[in-house]
Amino acid sequence: MITPPWRSPELTGLGRVPMHSVPHDDRLPLDGTWRFQLLATPEAEPSGDWRDIEVPGLWTRQDTWDLPHYTNVQMPFPGLAPTLPEMNPTGVYERTFTAPDGWAGRRVVLHVGAAESVIIASINGERIGIGKDSHLASEFEITDRLAPGSNTLTLRVVKWSDATYIEDQDQWWHGGIPRSVYLYATSPVHLADIRAIGGLEADLRTGTLEAAVQVGLGSAGPEPGWSVEVDLGALHPPLREEAPVIDRYRESLEAPVTPRDFEIMATRAMGGSLSAEEEAAWPGIRWRLAPPSDGLIRWQLRIPGVHPWSAESPTLYPLTVTLRSPDGEAVEVANVRIGFRRVEIRGLDLLINGARVYLRGMNRHDFDPITGRVVSADSMRADLVLLKQFGFNAVRTSHYPNDPVFLDLADELGLFVVAEADIESHAFWDTLCDDPRYRSAWVDRVARMAERDKNHPSVIIWSLGNESGYGANHDAAAGWLRRYDPSRPLHYEGAIKFDWGGDQRASDIACPMYPSIGSIVGHTRSGTQIQPLIMCEYSHAMGNSNGTLAEYWDAIESTPGLQGGFIWEFRDHGLVQELPDGRRRWAYGGDFGDTPNDGNFVLDGMVWPDRRPKPAMWEARTLFAPVAVQLLGDDRVRIANRQHFSDLTWLAASWEVAVDGEIVAAGQLDGPAIGPGEHVELTLEGWPTTLPDGEAFITTRWTTVRELAWAPAGFEICALQAPLQGSQAAPDSQAARPEPARPPAAAVDEAGNLVHPALASAPLLSLWRAPTDNDRIGGMAKRWSGWGLDRLDHRVVSVEAVGPITSVITDVVTGSGLTVRHERRVTALSDGAIRVEETALIPDELTDLPRVGTVIELVPGVEELEWFGTGPHETYPDRRRSGLVGRWRTSVTDAATPYVRPQENGGRAAVRWLALTAADGRGVRLDLEVPGQVSATHHRAADLAAATHDIDLVEVPEIVVHLDAAHRGLGTASCGPDTLPEYLLGPGTYRWTWTLRSMP
Ligand code: GAL
Ligand code: MG
């Protein structure tokens, strides 16, 4: 028996219409409710037991017994390719339709936008074709199969197949039809493909257009005289050409190829001269030796004076293709949009329109928290608008061709795209890429992507897929693609993985994933760099993460040969899950009973599943700002344009000078008309003649002057800050206070505990944080609990009171028996405040700590939080470039960051003081003598560490305040480098001083 198609890697599809980029308007939509049943195996036959299901839709998200399953590298079932599990959910989708009256005599094609992972299509019980490649469409011509009146369409979708082995991307496994299904009609002779790739000559003003139209001639071969018209509007006079058709039988009889023809060809090819007679005969000889392709028309155009397309300025031009019958009737009209841009690699630089563009990129999956992978145009637009609003200029379509609307939006909104083929054999890293059974799949997936997406100006680079080793199958695909589209560079991480400087056939870019800053800078200095270095993935955004993003960009912007990269990744893939008790949560691996699974590794986005930006997004926004402001002294500023193509007139700024958080001067500024990379020096009108004492900062906020496709007028693009005077100094030093006039209240009890009416319990030394995903996966959390930092025993050694000062010495013994000598000098101040000077001696064994500081629990009720420090968003020592020093307010509840899997959060770096007040204005204020890392939430570290989902996190009524003298950076160790050495905490003596005071 022949192996079934779902277990035949050699079979990539059967009976499919070749992939193309012709839009079709004459459609019959088939989205909506279909009859459905889910079988346990592909061999099973449907019973009479139908239910309804929505198309597009994944059955794993529509109440069937087959649920979502999350794995990263590992396969969801055992075996070697192409072994399949016995249980192989297979959905049978059925519906009827009636072709529109006007379709009589037309060519009719069934379009299935995507199916995971194999589709077998039948009409009226007759099989019409098979498709694989879960993230690209399959089309089947059904012209001759249509019955008059009602027709029955059956789509059988098999979940697990040979293709599963090369669709092993790190995401949820689903089954179903995630994209639209429709029929379209054309005339029998039709537009089979349109190629319109816009380029730009070196002058950056003359556009080039490589255009080709393939006329589908039908099997019988049409009569000659069909023609194609290309209308470029004002850009170019219309083009019109007849589609060549050759009757090879007759033509060769009439004018046979002679040996003399070959001689003449060889003479010409070698550069020899021909007689005048031979020269005159040449066109005919040429035609006989290489007749034109049937139905294919090509043009090469030069179009002076075009506006280039770029992410900053995405100018598109309409192009209309009309197919005319021999009697001149327009039988098909297709509208596409083109853009003119120039992509080239020169030396170590990727140049776009001649500019060495930084790719401020994001990896993005097609994801929706409810549907799984069914994404609407609105949802995709919202994704891209958000990316634009946060300064991103590039997207990698990790790890497969996205919904086709995505590229229309990228063209329109302006995003550079690395378009990636649907190939990932991660579990079989280095084997399938050399497996001949999979060779066709490699080439087919790469080719079909390029055939679909070639006309999009946003696509600047092709990617051969992700994490599939490097083998001959890659080179086969690369070879095809280089020939098919020489206009774009190739990108494939697997090809450069072990040698960034090697001579790679399959990648024109060194595109490593998760390299350290040191390694990329080192590579540029190694003398072995031969390609631009653009990280295909970096800064893994899992949980509270993206530490050292600023340092990556410092390195990129100061090192020739580095051009940016793509953050991993845009969204947390948390799926909405209703629990038996009616609560809803963001589900991750294992939450559906899926085994094996990779837990919350699927939650590694810079936005929550519902697209709300996480704090790290603000960090990116600052780093990607189109403008830089530098204070030159007093009222002089230097404004630099950090864009690549535009001036700054689309922006206006307001500036303000604040001292200790109080605004003392403010003014307005217009975005200067300076070119990319240029700067200008300006005087700020309204600068204060003198500044009051205190910490002063100048902040500029840049907003759009007019509405854009992705932002309303007045929308804030970035907020930038520079220190003026006295910054980082002790803001409210207690040392300067007068001696107490009346005897102070006792601040320390007999047992050595601090007492104050605002305290719910005695403040303690804290050396531990609830592990972040980076801490946990990077192995630090294990080390810390090995040392017992999460289990401290505070043993008071001595309490000694001299005047208003009580000195308390405590041995803090960790769970593993190491002792930290902890000394506190507590001063009771006249106004009832207490001032605490702390010293902790961290022993040599503790080589890496998450924090050194004080944890204070305040009595419930003081819910309003104000602080003077970085904000307004969560900041950490290695992720605080976006933090503006100022006075910020929020509630204790909102100060926390609800990462889906709870972990350390809510911190603010460089805090000078914080105040917590109740509705009646009463409250407490905490001052730090040296700015420190602070948080104030309703969560204890142990509870954060214990909870697996945000909805299960214990909230305490007390307010848990951490005042840290030092706090470890976040790094990105869940997948990539840990933080930099300067953000690590080790042994030694730590000192910090704080004051607690009731208000008012
Ligand atoms: C990369 C991979 C991504 C994702 C990421 C970790 O290795 O390409 O798909 O798995 O790591 O989240
Ligand atoms: Mg992977």
mmCIF file of C-alpha atoms in Angstrom, residues 653-955:
data_model
loop_
_atom_site.group_PDB
_atom_site.id
_atom_site.type_symbol
_atom_site.label_atom_id
_atom_site.label_comp_id
_atom_site.label_asym_id
_atom_site.label_seq_id
_atom_site.Cartn_x
_atom_site.Cartn_y
_atom_site.Cartn_z
ATOM 1 C CA ALA A 653 8.451 69.300 21.748
ATOM 2 C CA SER A 654 7.584 70.742 25.065
ATOM 3 C CA TRP A 655 10.424 71.078 27.517
ATOM 4 C CA GLU A 656 10.455 71.573 31.227
ATOM 5 C CA VAL A 657 13.039 72.052 33.901
ATOM 6 C CA ALA A 658 12.124 70.527 37.249
ATOM 7 C CA VAL A 659 13.966 70.872 40.528
ATOM 8 C CA ASP A 660 13.305 68.101 43.024
ATOM 9 C CA GLY A 661 10.351 67.200 40.881
ATOM 10 C CA GLU A 662 8.784 70.703 40.829
ATOM 11 C CA ILE A 663 8.605 72.415 37.438
ATOM 12 C CA VAL A 664 10.436 75.733 37.473
ATOM 13 C CA ALA A 665 10.485 76.567 33.772
ATOM 14 C CA ALA A 666 8.873 75.272 30.622
ATOM 15 C CA GLY A 667 8.641 76.070 26.942
ATOM 16 C CA GLN A 668 7.936 74.799 23.461
ATOM 17 C CA LEU A 669 10.118 73.737 20.602
ATOM 18 C CA ASP A 670 9.499 72.913 16.946
ATOM 19 C CA GLY A 671 11.107 69.882 15.390
ATOM 20 C CA PRO A 672 13.914 71.324 13.290
ATOM 21 C CA ALA A 673 14.049 70.791 9.527
ATOM 22 C CA ILE A 674 17.358 69.008 9.727
ATOM 23 C CA GLY A 675 18.226 65.955 7.702
ATOM 24 C CA PRO A 676 18.861 62.472 9.029
ATOM 25 C CA GLY A 677 22.021 62.218 11.076
ATOM 26 C CA GLU A 678 22.282 65.996 11.343
ATOM 27 C CA HIS A 679 22.051 68.132 14.441
ATOM 28 C CA VAL A 680 21.406 71.715 15.332
ATOM 29 C CA GLU A 681 22.099 73.852 18.389
ATOM 30 C CA LEU A 682 19.289 75.944 19.796
ATOM 31 C CA THR A 683 18.617 78.381 22.589
ATOM 32 C CA LEU A 684 15.600 77.617 24.724
ATOM 33 C CA GLU A 685 13.333 80.615 25.194
ATOM 34 C CA GLY A 686 12.158 81.085 28.748
ATOM 35 C CA TRP A 687 15.139 79.528 30.494
ATOM 36 C CA PRO A 688 15.213 80.450 34.209
ATOM 37 C CA THR A 689 17.896 82.933 35.177
ATOM 38 C CA THR A 690 18.598 81.083 38.399
ATOM 39 C CA LEU A 691 17.665 77.622 39.535
ATOM 40 C CA PRO A 692 16.624 76.869 43.103
ATOM 41 C CA ASP A 693 18.828 74.419 44.973
ATOM 42 C CA GLY A 694 18.053 70.775 44.443
ATOM 43 C CA GLU A 695 18.214 68.126 41.798
ATOM 44 C CA ALA A 696 17.359 69.537 38.420
ATOM 45 C CA PHE A 697 16.472 67.770 35.179
ATOM 46 C CA ILE A 698 15.374 68.938 31.778
ATOM 47 C CA THR A 699 12.748 66.779 30.134
ATOM 48 C CA THR A 700 11.594 67.086 26.542
ATOM 49 C CA ARG A 701 8.449 65.401 25.307
ATOM 50 C CA TRP A 702 8.135 64.989 21.553
ATOM 51 C CA THR A 703 4.717 64.735 19.990
ATOM 52 C CA THR A 704 3.338 64.456 16.473
ATOM 53 C CA VAL A 705 2.282 67.752 14.915
ATOM 54 C CA ARG A 706 -0.271 66.128 12.632
ATOM 55 C CA GLU A 707 -2.181 62.905 12.379
ATOM 56 C CA LEU A 708 -0.267 59.952 10.982
ATOM 57 C CA ALA A 709 -1.461 56.582 9.745
ATOM 58 C CA TRP A 710 -0.370 55.141 13.081
ATOM 59 C CA ALA A 711 -0.807 57.983 15.553
ATOM 60 C CA PRO A 712 -3.152 60.886 16.139
ATOM 61 C CA ALA A 713 -1.888 64.463 16.211
ATOM 62 C CA GLY A 714 -0.342 65.355 19.553
ATOM 63 C CA PHE A 715 0.727 61.770 20.219
ATOM 64 C CA GLU A 716 3.832 61.404 22.399
ATOM 65 C CA ILE A 717 6.656 59.707 20.510
ATOM 66 C CA CYS A 718 9.311 59.924 23.188
ATOM 67 C CA ALA A 719 10.221 61.640 26.420
ATOM 68 C CA LEU A 720 13.878 62.329 26.992
ATOM 69 C CA GLN A 721 15.667 63.600 30.042
ATOM 70 C CA ALA A 722 19.034 65.017 30.935
ATOM 71 C CA PRO A 723 20.372 65.994 34.375
ATOM 72 C CA LEU A 724 21.162 69.639 35.041
ATOM 73 C CA GLN A 725 22.588 70.063 38.499
ATOM 74 C CA GLY A 726 22.904 68.259 41.795
ATOM 75 C CA SER A 727 21.352 65.122 40.425
ATOM 76 C CA GLN A 728 21.713 61.902 42.408
ATOM 77 C CA ALA A 729 22.523 63.939 45.518
ATOM 78 C CA ALA A 730 20.797 63.257 48.807
ATOM 79 C CA PRO A 731 17.512 65.055 48.316
ATOM 80 C CA ASP A 732 16.402 65.536 51.850
ATOM 81 C CA SER A 733 19.336 64.749 54.043
ATOM 82 C CA GLN A 734 18.380 64.084 57.633
ATOM 83 C CA ALA A 735 21.887 64.969 58.737
ATOM 84 C CA ALA A 736 21.085 68.628 58.416
ATOM 85 C CA ARG A 737 18.155 68.475 60.802
ATOM 86 C CA PRO A 738 18.375 70.162 64.187
ATOM 87 C CA GLU A 739 18.790 68.042 67.286
ATOM 88 C CA PRO A 740 15.526 66.934 68.848
ATOM 89 C CA ALA A 741 14.038 69.474 71.204
ATOM 90 C CA ARG A 742 11.923 67.024 73.175
ATOM 91 C CA PRO A 743 12.725 63.497 74.185
ATOM 92 C CA PRO A 744 12.106 61.137 71.274
ATOM 93 C CA ALA A 745 9.757 58.219 71.420
ATOM 94 C CA ALA A 746 11.371 54.835 71.624
ATOM 95 C CA ALA A 747 12.115 53.552 68.136
ATOM 96 C CA VAL A 748 13.412 50.104 69.050
ATOM 97 C CA ASP A 749 11.837 47.631 71.449
ATOM 98 C CA GLU A 750 13.701 45.415 73.884
ATOM 99 C CA ALA A 751 14.042 42.632 71.367
ATOM 100 C CA GLY A 752 15.758 44.984 68.954
ATOM 101 C CA ASN A 753 12.793 45.442 66.639
ATOM 102 C CA LEU A 754 12.000 48.782 65.099
ATOM 103 C CA VAL A 755 8.708 50.179 66.261
ATOM 104 C CA HIS A 756 6.664 52.882 64.647
ATOM 105 C CA PRO A 757 2.900 53.279 64.313
ATOM 106 C CA ALA A 758 3.168 52.951 60.538
ATOM 107 C CA LEU A 759 4.857 49.577 60.733
ATOM 108 C CA ALA A 760 2.792 46.413 60.523
ATOM 109 C CA SER A 761 5.830 44.381 61.539
ATOM 110 C CA ALA A 762 9.498 44.988 62.180
ATOM 111 C CA PRO A 763 11.569 45.832 59.091
ATOM 112 C CA LEU A 764 14.069 43.133 58.180
ATOM 113 C CA LEU A 765 17.144 42.656 56.083
ATOM 114 C CA SER A 766 16.185 41.221 52.713
ATOM 115 C CA LEU A 767 18.612 39.393 50.424
ATOM 116 C CA TRP A 768 16.231 37.630 48.103
ATOM 117 C CA ARG A 769 13.760 38.457 45.380
ATOM 118 C CA ALA A 770 11.016 36.303 43.955
ATOM 119 C CA PRO A 771 12.948 34.768 41.075
ATOM 120 C CA THR A 772 12.270 36.270 37.712
ATOM 121 C CA ASP A 773 12.033 33.869 34.784
ATOM 122 C CA ASN A 774 15.608 34.842 34.010
ATOM 123 C CA ASP A 775 16.692 34.047 37.582
ATOM 124 C CA ARG A 776 14.892 30.723 37.503
ATOM 125 C CA ILE A 777 15.871 29.467 34.072
ATOM 126 C CA GLY A 778 19.336 30.985 34.261
ATOM 127 C CA GLY A 779 20.042 28.909 37.397
ATOM 128 C CA MET A 780 20.476 31.828 39.793
ATOM 129 C CA ALA A 781 17.321 31.085 41.758
ATOM 130 C CA LYS A 782 18.589 27.609 42.514
ATOM 131 C CA ARG A 783 21.900 28.991 43.727
ATOM 132 C CA TRP A 784 20.108 31.506 45.923
ATOM 133 C CA SER A 785 17.867 28.950 47.506
ATOM 134 C CA GLY A 786 20.894 26.666 47.910
ATOM 135 C CA TRP A 787 22.431 29.421 49.984
ATOM 136 C CA GLY A 788 19.124 29.865 51.764
ATOM 137 C CA LEU A 789 18.703 33.521 50.851
ATOM 138 C CA ASP A 790 14.967 32.891 50.746
ATOM 139 C CA ARG A 791 15.076 31.577 54.324
ATOM 140 C CA LEU A 792 16.777 34.038 56.621
ATOM 141 C CA ASP A 793 16.899 33.675 60.352
ATOM 142 C CA HIS A 794 17.335 37.050 62.056
ATOM 143 C CA ARG A 795 19.091 36.595 65.421
ATOM 144 C CA VAL A 796 19.591 39.723 67.473
ATOM 145 C CA VAL A 797 23.074 39.777 68.956
ATOM 146 C CA SER A 798 22.961 43.057 70.858
ATOM 147 C CA VAL A 799 20.806 46.087 71.450
ATOM 148 C CA GLU A 800 22.542 49.141 72.809
ATOM 149 C CA ALA A 801 20.972 52.541 73.387
ATOM 150 C CA VAL A 802 22.972 55.761 73.707
ATOM 151 C CA GLY A 803 20.821 58.896 73.778
ATOM 152 C CA PRO A 804 18.360 58.933 70.881
ATOM 153 C CA ILE A 805 20.389 56.328 68.986
ATOM 154 C CA THR A 806 19.903 52.610 69.416
ATOM 155 C CA SER A 807 22.323 50.273 67.813
ATOM 156 C CA VAL A 808 21.070 46.797 66.981
ATOM 157 C CA ILE A 809 23.388 44.092 65.785
ATOM 158 C CA THR A 810 21.760 41.089 64.213
ATOM 159 C CA ASP A 811 23.264 37.947 62.789
ATOM 160 C CA VAL A 812 21.210 37.075 59.801
ATOM 161 C CA VAL A 813 21.737 33.404 59.140
ATOM 162 C CA THR A 814 20.814 32.083 55.749
ATOM 163 C CA GLY A 815 19.070 28.780 55.229
ATOM 164 C CA SER A 816 22.421 27.163 54.522
ATOM 165 C CA GLY A 817 24.035 28.536 57.672
ATOM 166 C CA LEU A 818 26.037 31.449 56.282
ATOM 167 C CA THR A 819 26.038 34.511 58.502
ATOM 168 C CA VAL A 820 25.505 38.066 57.388
ATOM 169 C CA ARG A 821 26.417 40.548 60.099
ATOM 170 C CA HIS A 822 23.741 43.231 60.033
ATOM 171 C CA GLU A 823 23.994 46.411 62.026
ATOM 172 C CA ARG A 824 21.396 49.114 62.422
ATOM 173 C CA ARG A 825 21.770 52.497 64.083
ATOM 174 C CA VAL A 826 18.282 53.709 64.721
ATOM 175 C CA THR A 827 17.750 57.350 65.614
ATOM 176 C CA ALA A 828 14.439 58.473 66.979
ATOM 177 C CA LEU A 829 13.853 61.965 65.659
ATOM 178 C CA SER A 830 11.876 64.672 67.419
ATOM 179 C CA ASP A 831 8.955 64.568 65.020
ATOM 180 C CA GLY A 832 8.394 60.909 65.700
ATOM 181 C CA ALA A 833 10.375 59.834 62.653
ATOM 182 C CA ILE A 834 12.994 57.179 62.771
ATOM 183 C CA ARG A 835 16.219 57.224 60.864
ATOM 184 C CA VAL A 836 17.948 53.929 60.226
ATOM 185 C CA GLU A 837 21.534 53.528 59.142
ATOM 186 C CA GLU A 838 22.146 49.957 58.061
ATOM 187 C CA THR A 839 25.266 47.994 57.307
ATOM 188 C CA ALA A 840 25.369 44.461 56.011
ATOM 189 C CA LEU A 841 28.537 42.435 55.689
ATOM 190 C CA ILE A 842 27.996 39.928 52.946
ATOM 191 C CA PRO A 843 30.361 36.984 53.355
ATOM 192 C CA ASP A 844 32.638 35.822 50.575
ATOM 193 C CA GLU A 845 30.576 32.709 49.899
ATOM 194 C CA LEU A 846 27.654 34.790 48.659
ATOM 195 C CA THR A 847 29.032 35.603 45.245
ATOM 196 C CA ASP A 848 25.743 36.574 43.636
ATOM 197 C CA LEU A 849 22.768 38.147 45.366
ATOM 198 C CA PRO A 850 19.484 39.422 44.016
ATOM 199 C CA ARG A 851 19.232 42.285 46.475
ATOM 200 C CA VAL A 852 20.594 43.831 49.649
ATOM 201 C CA GLY A 853 18.108 46.014 51.417
ATOM 202 C CA THR A 854 15.296 46.376 53.871
ATOM 203 C CA VAL A 855 11.808 44.976 53.635
ATOM 204 C CA ILE A 856 9.198 46.967 55.474
ATOM 205 C CA GLU A 857 5.551 46.097 55.905
ATOM 206 C CA LEU A 858 3.339 49.099 56.478
ATOM 207 C CA VAL A 859 -0.065 49.012 58.082
ATOM 208 C CA PRO A 860 -2.895 48.685 55.567
ATOM 209 C CA GLY A 861 -4.733 51.659 54.186
ATOM 210 C CA VAL A 862 -2.080 53.917 52.714
ATOM 211 C CA GLU A 863 -2.885 53.075 49.120
ATOM 212 C CA GLU A 864 -1.731 56.182 47.247
ATOM 213 C CA LEU A 865 1.908 55.999 46.256
ATOM 214 C CA GLU A 866 4.060 58.927 45.304
ATOM 215 C CA TRP A 867 7.774 58.756 44.722
ATOM 216 C CA PHE A 868 10.668 60.843 43.548
ATOM 217 C CA GLY A 869 12.827 58.697 41.337
ATOM 218 C CA THR A 870 12.665 57.032 37.964
ATOM 219 C CA GLY A 871 9.252 56.439 36.521
ATOM 220 C CA PRO A 872 6.546 56.325 35.742
ATOM 221 C CA HIS A 873 7.026 52.719 34.622
ATOM 222 C CA GLU A 874 8.779 49.879 36.360
ATOM 223 C CA THR A 875 12.555 50.229 36.118
ATOM 224 C CA TYR A 876 15.507 48.086 37.236
ATOM 225 C CA PRO A 877 19.195 48.898 37.390
ATOM 226 C CA ASP A 878 19.833 47.432 33.938
ATOM 227 C CA ARG A 879 16.537 48.565 32.413
ATOM 228 C CA ARG A 880 16.091 52.174 33.407
ATOM 229 C CA ARG A 881 17.126 54.274 30.422
ATOM 230 C CA SER A 882 13.469 55.129 29.889
ATOM 231 C CA GLY A 883 12.927 56.057 33.513
ATOM 232 C CA LEU A 884 12.439 59.775 33.918
ATOM 233 C CA VAL A 885 13.447 61.132 37.285
ATOM 234 C CA GLY A 886 10.447 62.954 38.661
ATOM 235 C CA ARG A 887 7.616 62.887 41.135
ATOM 236 C CA TRP A 888 5.240 60.149 40.128
ATOM 237 C CA ARG A 889 1.974 58.930 41.552
ATOM 238 C CA THR A 890 0.056 55.719 41.310
ATOM 239 C CA SER A 891 -1.764 53.341 43.606
ATOM 240 C CA VAL A 892 -0.037 50.519 45.415
ATOM 241 C CA THR A 893 -2.105 48.092 43.344
ATOM 242 C CA ASP A 894 -1.069 49.693 40.080
ATOM 243 C CA ALA A 895 2.559 49.973 41.126
ATOM 244 C CA ALA A 896 2.885 46.223 40.677
ATOM 245 C CA THR A 897 3.420 44.701 37.239
ATOM 246 C CA PRO A 898 1.133 41.713 36.772
ATOM 247 C CA TYR A 899 3.452 39.365 34.881
ATOM 248 C CA VAL A 900 1.384 36.307 33.994
ATOM 249 C CA ARG A 901 3.640 34.048 36.005
ATOM 250 C CA PRO A 902 4.301 36.062 39.174
ATOM 251 C CA GLN A 903 7.856 37.099 39.943
ATOM 252 C CA GLU A 904 9.803 40.067 41.257
ATOM 253 C CA ASN A 905 8.162 43.185 39.855
ATOM 254 C CA GLY A 906 7.090 46.727 40.441
ATOM 255 C CA GLY A 907 10.554 48.105 41.173
ATOM 256 C CA ARG A 908 11.584 51.670 40.512
ATOM 257 C CA ALA A 909 15.260 52.460 40.219
ATOM 258 C CA ALA A 910 17.048 55.407 41.797
ATOM 259 C CA VAL A 911 14.256 56.384 44.156
ATOM 260 C CA ARG A 912 15.011 59.215 46.576
ATOM 261 C CA TRP A 913 11.817 59.071 48.570
ATOM 262 C CA LEU A 914 8.367 57.602 48.512
ATOM 263 C CA ALA A 915 5.192 58.594 50.264
ATOM 264 C CA LEU A 916 2.177 56.432 50.924
ATOM 265 C CA THR A 917 -1.056 58.084 51.857
ATOM 266 C CA ALA A 918 -4.625 57.215 52.678
ATOM 267 C CA ALA A 919 -7.629 58.996 51.203
ATOM 268 C CA ASP A 920 -7.626 61.448 54.134
ATOM 269 C CA GLY A 921 -4.110 62.546 53.299
ATOM 270 C CA ARG A 922 -2.486 60.824 56.258
ATOM 271 C CA GLY A 923 0.365 58.493 55.607
ATOM 272 C CA VAL A 924 4.059 57.807 55.755
ATOM 273 C CA ARG A 925 7.095 58.943 53.926
ATOM 274 C CA LEU A 926 10.295 57.000 53.423
ATOM 275 C CA ASP A 927 13.480 58.804 52.459
ATOM 276 C CA LEU A 928 16.628 57.147 51.208
ATOM 277 C CA GLU A 929 19.847 58.980 51.713
ATOM 278 C CA VAL A 930 21.292 57.522 48.528
ATOM 279 C CA PRO A 931 18.832 56.713 45.747
ATOM 280 C CA GLY A 932 17.978 53.028 45.706
ATOM 281 C CA GLN A 933 15.751 50.409 44.118
ATOM 282 C CA VAL A 934 12.310 50.551 45.663
ATOM 283 C CA SER A 935 8.998 48.768 45.367
ATOM 284 C CA ALA A 936 5.713 49.075 47.235
ATOM 285 C CA THR A 937 3.082 46.431 46.519
ATOM 286 C CA HIS A 938 0.651 44.092 48.219
ATOM 287 C CA HIS A 939 2.865 41.120 47.480
ATOM 288 C CA ARG A 940 5.406 39.315 49.582
ATOM 289 C CA ALA A 941 8.345 37.812 47.746
ATOM 290 C CA ALA A 942 7.523 34.292 48.952
ATOM 291 C CA ASP A 943 3.972 34.574 47.626
ATOM 292 C CA LEU A 944 5.205 35.861 44.294
ATOM 293 C CA ALA A 945 7.563 32.919 44.048
ATOM 294 C CA ALA A 946 4.868 30.404 44.953
ATOM 295 C CA ALA A 947 2.164 31.521 42.547
ATOM 296 C CA THR A 948 2.081 30.118 39.048
ATOM 297 C CA HIS A 949 -0.539 32.470 37.584
ATOM 298 C CA ASP A 950 -1.313 36.077 38.326
ATOM 299 C CA ILE A 951 -4.874 35.238 39.294
ATOM 300 C CA ASP A 952 -3.625 32.945 42.071
ATOM 301 C CA LEU A 953 -1.241 35.445 43.599
ATOM 302 C CA VAL A 954 -1.856 36.142 47.287
ATOM 303 C CA GLU A 955 -2.429 39.804 48.063
#
